[in-house]
């Protein structure tokens, strides 16, 4: 039977690349994001490959999240795969000068937003005793780097939530995974540095991971047989050894 996947943050980067790869493999898609025009364009491009439904919401708004997921048409209601991908870093500042607005954004989107979406989707997986949840964490969820403070905290939280989900959902046959990338060349740094030129240098001098690399790992994870769950994956570009060690040739 055709599976249905809900992807948050499908308008850009990892989420968008995942949408294209899953569509090529015939998986029905619910694509979410705030930028409605982008969602519509992606839907138009993928509609000859699979059925696509778009949901336009900010993951910070718990009422809208709940309403959007409740509003799904009958043929999209059973979500087999939830990919909690929406998120970003906002700012890169020492803890003594960081901005409260940036901290709110990272905790509200990366942590609470992931919880709101999960809360809206998990009960139907529990009722069917079937499902798979993939949370996009980060290498920043495994180690803290200078000025990473709150972003790293948000991704450490994603990892803890993933582990908690895997334990609590274990009786219901639900697979839960964390996929934790290092540096991936997406719009991530444009968001982190708020369009500043600094963003253009982050991926210079080495070959960063591409969004498609992570999409392939997500697809591999969801295409394992029923008895196999890839619980926790850490992936770096070859040029990166950890958060602060990157071999650059400039
Ligand atoms: P992008 O900036 O390219 O994509 C981020 C996506 O998240 C967009 O589709 C955006 O959609 C969505 N999003 C952001 N804020 C909200 C919000 N408030 N409500 C709903 N959707 C939101 O970055 P990436 O693809 O790189 O990031 C995807 C995930 O991967 C994030 O969780 C990030 O932390 C993680 N990650 C990224 C790495 C990297 O180096 N790039 C490395 C490790 C992890 P829209 O703006 O339309 O709402
Ligand atoms: C994104 C990777 O190193 O910029 O999660 O924090 S990093």
Short mmCIF file of C-alpha atoms and ligand atoms in Angstrom, two decimals:
data_model
loop_
_atom_site.label_atom_id
_atom_site.label_comp_id
_atom_site.label_asym_id
_atom_site.label_seq_id
_atom_site.Cartn_x
_atom_site.Cartn_y
_atom_site.Cartn_z
CA UNK A 1 0.00 0.00 0.00
CA UNK A 2 1.22 3.53 -0.78
CA UNK A 3 2.67 5.24 2.27
CA UNK A 4 2.02 8.85 3.26
CA UNK A 5 4.77 11.09 4.65
CA UNK A 6 4.38 14.47 6.32
CA UNK A 7 7.47 16.66 5.98
CA UNK A 8 7.86 19.90 7.93
CA UNK A 9 10.16 22.53 6.45
CA UNK A 10 9.52 21.27 2.94
CA UNK A 11 10.02 24.67 1.26
CA UNK A 12 13.81 24.58 1.32
CA UNK A 13 17.00 22.60 1.88
CA UNK A 14 16.76 19.14 3.41
CA UNK A 15 12.95 19.05 3.55
CA UNK A 16 12.55 20.07 -0.08
CA UNK A 17 15.16 17.58 -1.34
CA UNK A 18 13.42 14.87 0.70
CA UNK A 19 10.08 15.75 -0.87
CA UNK A 20 11.52 15.28 -4.38
CA UNK A 21 13.18 11.96 -3.52
CA UNK A 22 10.14 10.53 -1.74
CA UNK A 23 7.89 11.63 -4.62
CA UNK A 24 10.15 9.79 -7.09
CA UNK A 25 9.60 6.70 -4.97
CA UNK A 26 5.83 7.03 -5.10
CA UNK A 27 5.30 8.13 -1.48
CA UNK A 28 2.27 10.39 -0.96
CA UNK A 29 3.29 13.71 0.52
CA UNK A 30 1.97 16.28 2.95
CA UNK A 31 4.32 19.21 2.58
CA UNK A 32 4.45 21.90 5.28
CA UNK A 33 6.04 25.32 5.62
CA UNK A 34 5.24 28.99 6.01
CA UNK A 35 6.05 30.04 2.42
CA UNK A 36 2.86 29.10 0.62
CA UNK A 37 4.04 30.06 -2.88
CA UNK A 38 7.01 27.72 -2.62
CA UNK A 39 4.76 24.92 -1.40
CA UNK A 40 2.49 25.44 -4.39
CA UNK A 41 5.43 25.41 -6.84
CA UNK A 42 6.78 22.19 -5.35
CA UNK A 43 3.32 20.62 -5.43
CA UNK A 44 2.98 21.55 -9.12
CA UNK A 45 6.39 20.02 -9.89
CA UNK A 46 5.70 16.76 -8.02
CA UNK A 47 2.08 16.14 -8.90
CA UNK A 48 2.94 13.98 -11.90
CA UNK A 49 4.91 11.65 -9.59
CA UNK A 50 2.67 11.32 -6.53
CA UNK A 51 -0.30 12.83 -4.68
CA UNK A 52 0.68 15.98 -2.80
CA UNK A 53 -1.21 18.00 -0.20
CA UNK A 54 0.23 21.21 1.25
CA UNK A 55 -0.24 22.66 4.72
CA UNK A 56 0.71 26.22 5.41
CA UNK A 57 1.53 26.90 9.08
CA UNK A 58 4.12 28.22 11.49
CA UNK A 59 5.17 25.35 13.78
CA UNK A 60 5.28 27.84 16.69
CA UNK A 61 1.50 28.22 16.64
CA UNK A 62 0.13 25.13 18.38
CA UNK A 63 -3.53 25.84 17.57
CA UNK A 64 -2.80 26.28 13.87
CA UNK A 65 -0.66 23.14 13.83
CA UNK A 66 -3.43 21.10 15.42
CA UNK A 67 -6.11 22.58 13.17
CA UNK A 68 -4.03 22.06 10.00
CA UNK A 69 -3.43 18.39 10.73
CA UNK A 70 -7.07 17.82 11.71
CA UNK A 71 -8.12 19.46 8.42
CA UNK A 72 -6.32 16.88 6.24
CA UNK A 73 -8.58 15.34 3.61
CA UNK A 74 -9.59 11.70 4.13
CA UNK A 75 -7.03 10.32 1.64
CA UNK A 76 -4.14 12.05 3.50
CA UNK A 77 -5.31 11.46 7.08
CA UNK A 78 -3.28 8.34 7.82
CA UNK A 79 0.29 9.54 8.19
CA UNK A 80 2.76 6.65 8.07
CA UNK A 81 5.96 8.71 8.23
CA UNK A 82 6.49 11.97 10.10
CA UNK A 83 9.65 13.88 9.21
CA UNK A 84 10.22 16.62 11.79
CA UNK A 85 12.66 18.76 9.84
CA UNK A 86 11.53 22.41 10.21
CA UNK A 87 14.11 24.39 12.10
CA UNK A 88 17.00 26.78 11.89
CA UNK A 89 19.76 28.48 13.82
CA UNK A 90 19.14 32.15 14.57
CA UNK A 91 22.35 34.04 15.32
CA UNK A 92 25.83 32.88 16.35
CA UNK A 93 26.71 34.88 19.46
CA UNK A 94 28.38 34.29 22.81
CA UNK A 95 25.90 33.59 25.58
CA UNK A 96 26.59 36.99 27.17
CA UNK A 97 25.52 38.95 24.08
CA UNK A 98 22.98 36.63 22.43
CA UNK A 99 19.54 37.96 21.52
CA UNK A 100 16.45 36.88 23.43
CA UNK A 101 14.46 36.93 20.19
CA UNK A 102 16.93 34.52 18.59
CA UNK A 103 16.79 32.24 21.62
CA UNK A 104 12.99 32.28 21.59
CA UNK A 105 12.94 31.47 17.88
CA UNK A 106 15.26 28.46 18.24
CA UNK A 107 13.51 26.98 21.27
CA UNK A 108 10.03 27.72 19.93
CA UNK A 109 10.66 26.33 16.42
CA UNK A 110 13.27 23.60 16.84
CA UNK A 111 11.95 22.17 20.10
CA UNK A 112 8.37 23.24 20.83
CA UNK A 113 7.33 23.25 17.16
CA UNK A 114 8.60 19.70 16.76
CA UNK A 115 6.57 18.73 19.83
CA UNK A 116 3.39 20.42 18.57
CA UNK A 117 3.54 18.63 15.22
CA UNK A 118 4.36 15.31 16.90
CA UNK A 119 1.49 15.73 19.37
CA UNK A 120 -0.93 16.21 16.48
CA UNK A 121 0.30 13.15 14.55
CA UNK A 122 1.34 10.52 17.12
CA UNK A 123 -2.14 9.50 18.42
CA UNK A 124 -3.21 8.09 15.06
CA UNK A 125 0.07 6.14 14.79
CA UNK A 126 -0.55 4.74 18.28
CA UNK A 127 -4.13 3.81 17.34
CA UNK A 128 -2.89 1.91 14.26
CA UNK A 129 0.15 0.49 16.11
CA UNK A 130 2.26 1.52 13.16
CA UNK A 131 4.36 4.47 12.04
CA UNK A 132 7.78 6.04 11.76
CA UNK A 133 9.10 9.34 13.07
CA UNK A 134 12.31 10.91 11.85
CA UNK A 135 13.60 13.88 13.77
CA UNK A 136 16.27 15.99 12.10
CA UNK A 137 18.73 16.78 14.85
CA UNK A 138 22.28 17.95 14.22
CA UNK A 139 25.88 17.30 15.11
CA UNK A 140 25.12 20.34 17.30
CA UNK A 141 22.88 18.01 19.29
CA UNK A 142 25.87 15.86 20.17
CA UNK A 143 28.51 18.49 20.94
CA UNK A 144 28.46 22.16 21.85
CA UNK A 145 30.63 24.55 19.86
CA UNK A 146 31.68 28.15 20.59
CA UNK A 147 28.73 30.56 20.22
CA UNK A 148 26.45 27.63 19.41
CA UNK A 149 24.96 27.68 22.95
CA UNK A 150 21.18 27.87 22.43
CA UNK A 151 21.09 26.28 18.95
CA UNK A 152 23.12 23.38 20.38
CA UNK A 153 20.73 23.23 23.35
CA UNK A 154 17.75 23.05 21.00
CA UNK A 155 19.32 20.16 19.07
CA UNK A 156 20.40 18.36 22.28
CA UNK A 157 16.71 18.62 23.20
CA UNK A 158 15.71 17.11 19.84
CA UNK A 159 17.96 14.14 20.58
CA UNK A 160 16.52 13.71 24.09
CA UNK A 161 12.97 13.95 22.74
CA UNK A 162 13.82 11.38 20.06
CA UNK A 163 15.10 8.95 22.66
CA UNK A 164 12.04 9.57 24.84
CA UNK A 165 9.72 8.99 21.88
CA UNK A 166 11.47 5.74 21.02
CA UNK A 167 10.98 4.46 24.57
CA UNK A 168 7.38 5.60 25.04
CA UNK A 169 6.24 4.51 21.57
CA UNK A 170 8.03 1.17 21.72
CA UNK A 171 4.84 -0.72 22.74
CA UNK A 172 3.09 0.62 19.63
CA UNK A 173 5.50 -0.64 16.96
CA UNK A 174 6.51 2.92 16.03
CA UNK A 175 10.04 3.47 14.74
CA UNK A 176 11.77 6.65 15.92
CA UNK A 177 15.06 7.93 14.51
CA UNK A 178 17.32 10.94 14.81
CA UNK A 179 19.34 11.95 11.77
CA UNK A 180 22.08 14.34 12.81
CA UNK A 181 23.99 16.11 10.05
CA UNK A 182 27.06 18.31 10.22
CA UNK A 183 27.44 21.11 7.70
CA UNK A 184 24.81 20.98 4.94
CA UNK A 185 24.73 23.66 2.23
CA UNK A 186 21.15 24.98 2.36
CA UNK A 187 19.50 28.27 3.29
CA UNK A 188 20.46 27.48 6.90
CA UNK A 189 23.32 29.98 7.12
CA UNK A 190 21.33 32.70 5.32
CA UNK A 191 18.79 32.38 8.13
CA UNK A 192 21.41 32.12 10.89
CA UNK A 193 23.25 35.26 9.74
CA UNK A 194 20.06 37.06 8.65
CA UNK A 195 21.27 37.53 5.08
CA UNK A 196 24.69 38.91 6.14
CA UNK A 197 27.69 38.23 3.84
CA UNK A 198 29.11 35.92 6.53
CA UNK A 199 26.63 33.31 5.31
CA UNK A 200 28.35 33.12 1.94
CA UNK A 201 31.64 31.94 3.49
CA UNK A 202 30.33 29.07 5.60
CA UNK A 203 30.47 26.45 2.84
CA UNK A 204 33.51 27.84 0.98
CA UNK A 205 36.80 25.94 0.67
CA UNK A 206 35.39 22.43 1.18
CA UNK A 207 32.62 20.25 -0.14
CA UNK A 208 29.75 20.48 2.33
CA UNK A 209 26.97 17.93 2.54
CA UNK A 210 24.16 18.66 0.09
CA UNK A 211 20.48 18.52 0.97
CA UNK A 212 20.15 15.53 -1.39
CA UNK A 213 22.71 13.58 0.69
CA UNK A 214 20.47 13.87 3.74
CA UNK A 215 17.36 13.09 1.68
CA UNK A 216 19.02 9.81 0.61
CA UNK A 217 19.75 8.93 4.25
CA UNK A 218 16.13 9.68 5.15
CA UNK A 219 14.91 7.49 2.30
CA UNK A 220 17.29 4.68 3.31
CA UNK A 221 15.96 4.94 6.87
CA UNK A 222 12.32 4.71 5.84
CA UNK A 223 12.88 1.93 3.32
CA UNK A 224 14.38 -0.58 5.80
CA UNK A 225 12.32 -3.71 6.51
CA UNK A 226 9.81 -3.60 9.40
CA UNK A 227 12.21 -5.12 11.95
CA UNK A 228 15.03 -2.59 11.32
CA UNK A 229 15.14 0.86 12.92
CA UNK A 230 18.12 3.16 12.37
CA UNK A 231 17.94 4.86 15.75
CA UNK A 232 20.59 7.54 15.50
CA UNK A 233 22.73 8.63 12.57
CA UNK A 234 25.58 11.17 12.68
CA UNK A 235 26.78 12.31 9.25
CA UNK A 236 29.54 14.76 8.38
CA UNK A 237 31.04 15.91 5.11
CA UNK A 238 34.40 14.18 4.67
CA UNK A 239 36.15 17.51 5.24
CA UNK A 240 34.55 17.87 8.67
CA UNK A 241 35.76 15.90 11.71
CA UNK A 242 33.62 17.59 14.35
CA UNK A 243 31.84 20.92 14.83
CA UNK A 244 35.06 22.92 14.95
CA UNK A 245 37.43 20.91 12.75
CA UNK A 246 36.88 21.47 9.06
CA UNK A 247 39.64 21.08 6.47
CA UNK A 248 39.25 24.11 4.19
CA UNK A 249 41.34 24.84 1.09
CA UNK A 250 40.93 28.54 0.40
P1 LIG B 1 16.65 25.67 5.42
O1 LIG B 1 16.72 27.05 6.00
O2 LIG B 1 17.03 25.49 4.01
O3 LIG B 1 15.20 25.06 5.66
C1 LIG B 1 14.50 25.27 6.85
C2 LIG B 1 13.06 24.84 6.66
O4 LIG B 1 12.37 24.98 7.93
C3 LIG B 1 12.32 25.71 5.65
O5 LIG B 1 11.55 24.89 4.81
C4 LIG B 1 11.44 26.59 6.51
O6 LIG B 1 10.20 26.83 5.83
C5 LIG B 1 11.16 25.69 7.73
N1 LIG B 1 10.86 26.50 8.89
C6 LIG B 1 11.68 27.35 9.56
N2 LIG B 1 11.01 27.99 10.54
C7 LIG B 1 9.73 27.52 10.49
C8 LIG B 1 8.56 27.81 11.23
N3 LIG B 1 8.56 28.71 12.24
N4 LIG B 1 7.42 27.16 10.92
C9 LIG B 1 7.39 26.26 9.91
N5 LIG B 1 8.47 25.95 9.16
C10 LIG B 1 9.62 26.58 9.45
O7 LIG B 1 17.59 24.77 6.37
P2 LIG B 1 17.94 23.21 6.35
O8 LIG B 1 17.26 22.49 5.29
O9 LIG B 1 19.41 23.11 6.47
O10 LIG B 1 17.35 22.80 7.79
C11 LIG B 1 16.44 21.74 7.99
C12 LIG B 1 16.74 21.11 9.34
O11 LIG B 1 18.05 20.55 9.32
C13 LIG B 1 16.71 22.07 10.52
O12 LIG B 1 16.08 21.43 11.60
C14 LIG B 1 18.18 22.30 10.81
O13 LIG B 1 18.40 22.65 12.15
C15 LIG B 1 18.74 20.94 10.48
N6 LIG B 1 20.17 20.89 10.22
C16 LIG B 1 20.73 21.67 9.25
C17 LIG B 1 22.09 21.59 9.03
C18 LIG B 1 22.80 22.47 8.06
O14 LIG B 1 24.04 22.59 8.16
N7 LIG B 1 22.11 23.06 7.08
C19 LIG B 1 22.93 20.64 9.78
C20 LIG B 1 22.23 19.89 10.77
C21 LIG B 1 20.89 20.00 10.96
P3 LIG B 1 9.44 28.25 5.79
O15 LIG B 1 10.47 29.32 5.96
O16 LIG B 1 8.73 28.25 4.48
O17 LIG B 1 8.50 28.15 6.95
C1 LIG B 2 23.79 22.72 11.64
C2 LIG B 2 25.22 22.35 11.70
O1 LIG B 2 27.48 23.03 12.70
O2 LIG B 2 26.12 24.77 11.71
O3 LIG B 2 23.04 22.06 12.57
O4 LIG B 2 25.50 23.80 13.82
S1 LIG B 2 26.09 23.55 12.52
#
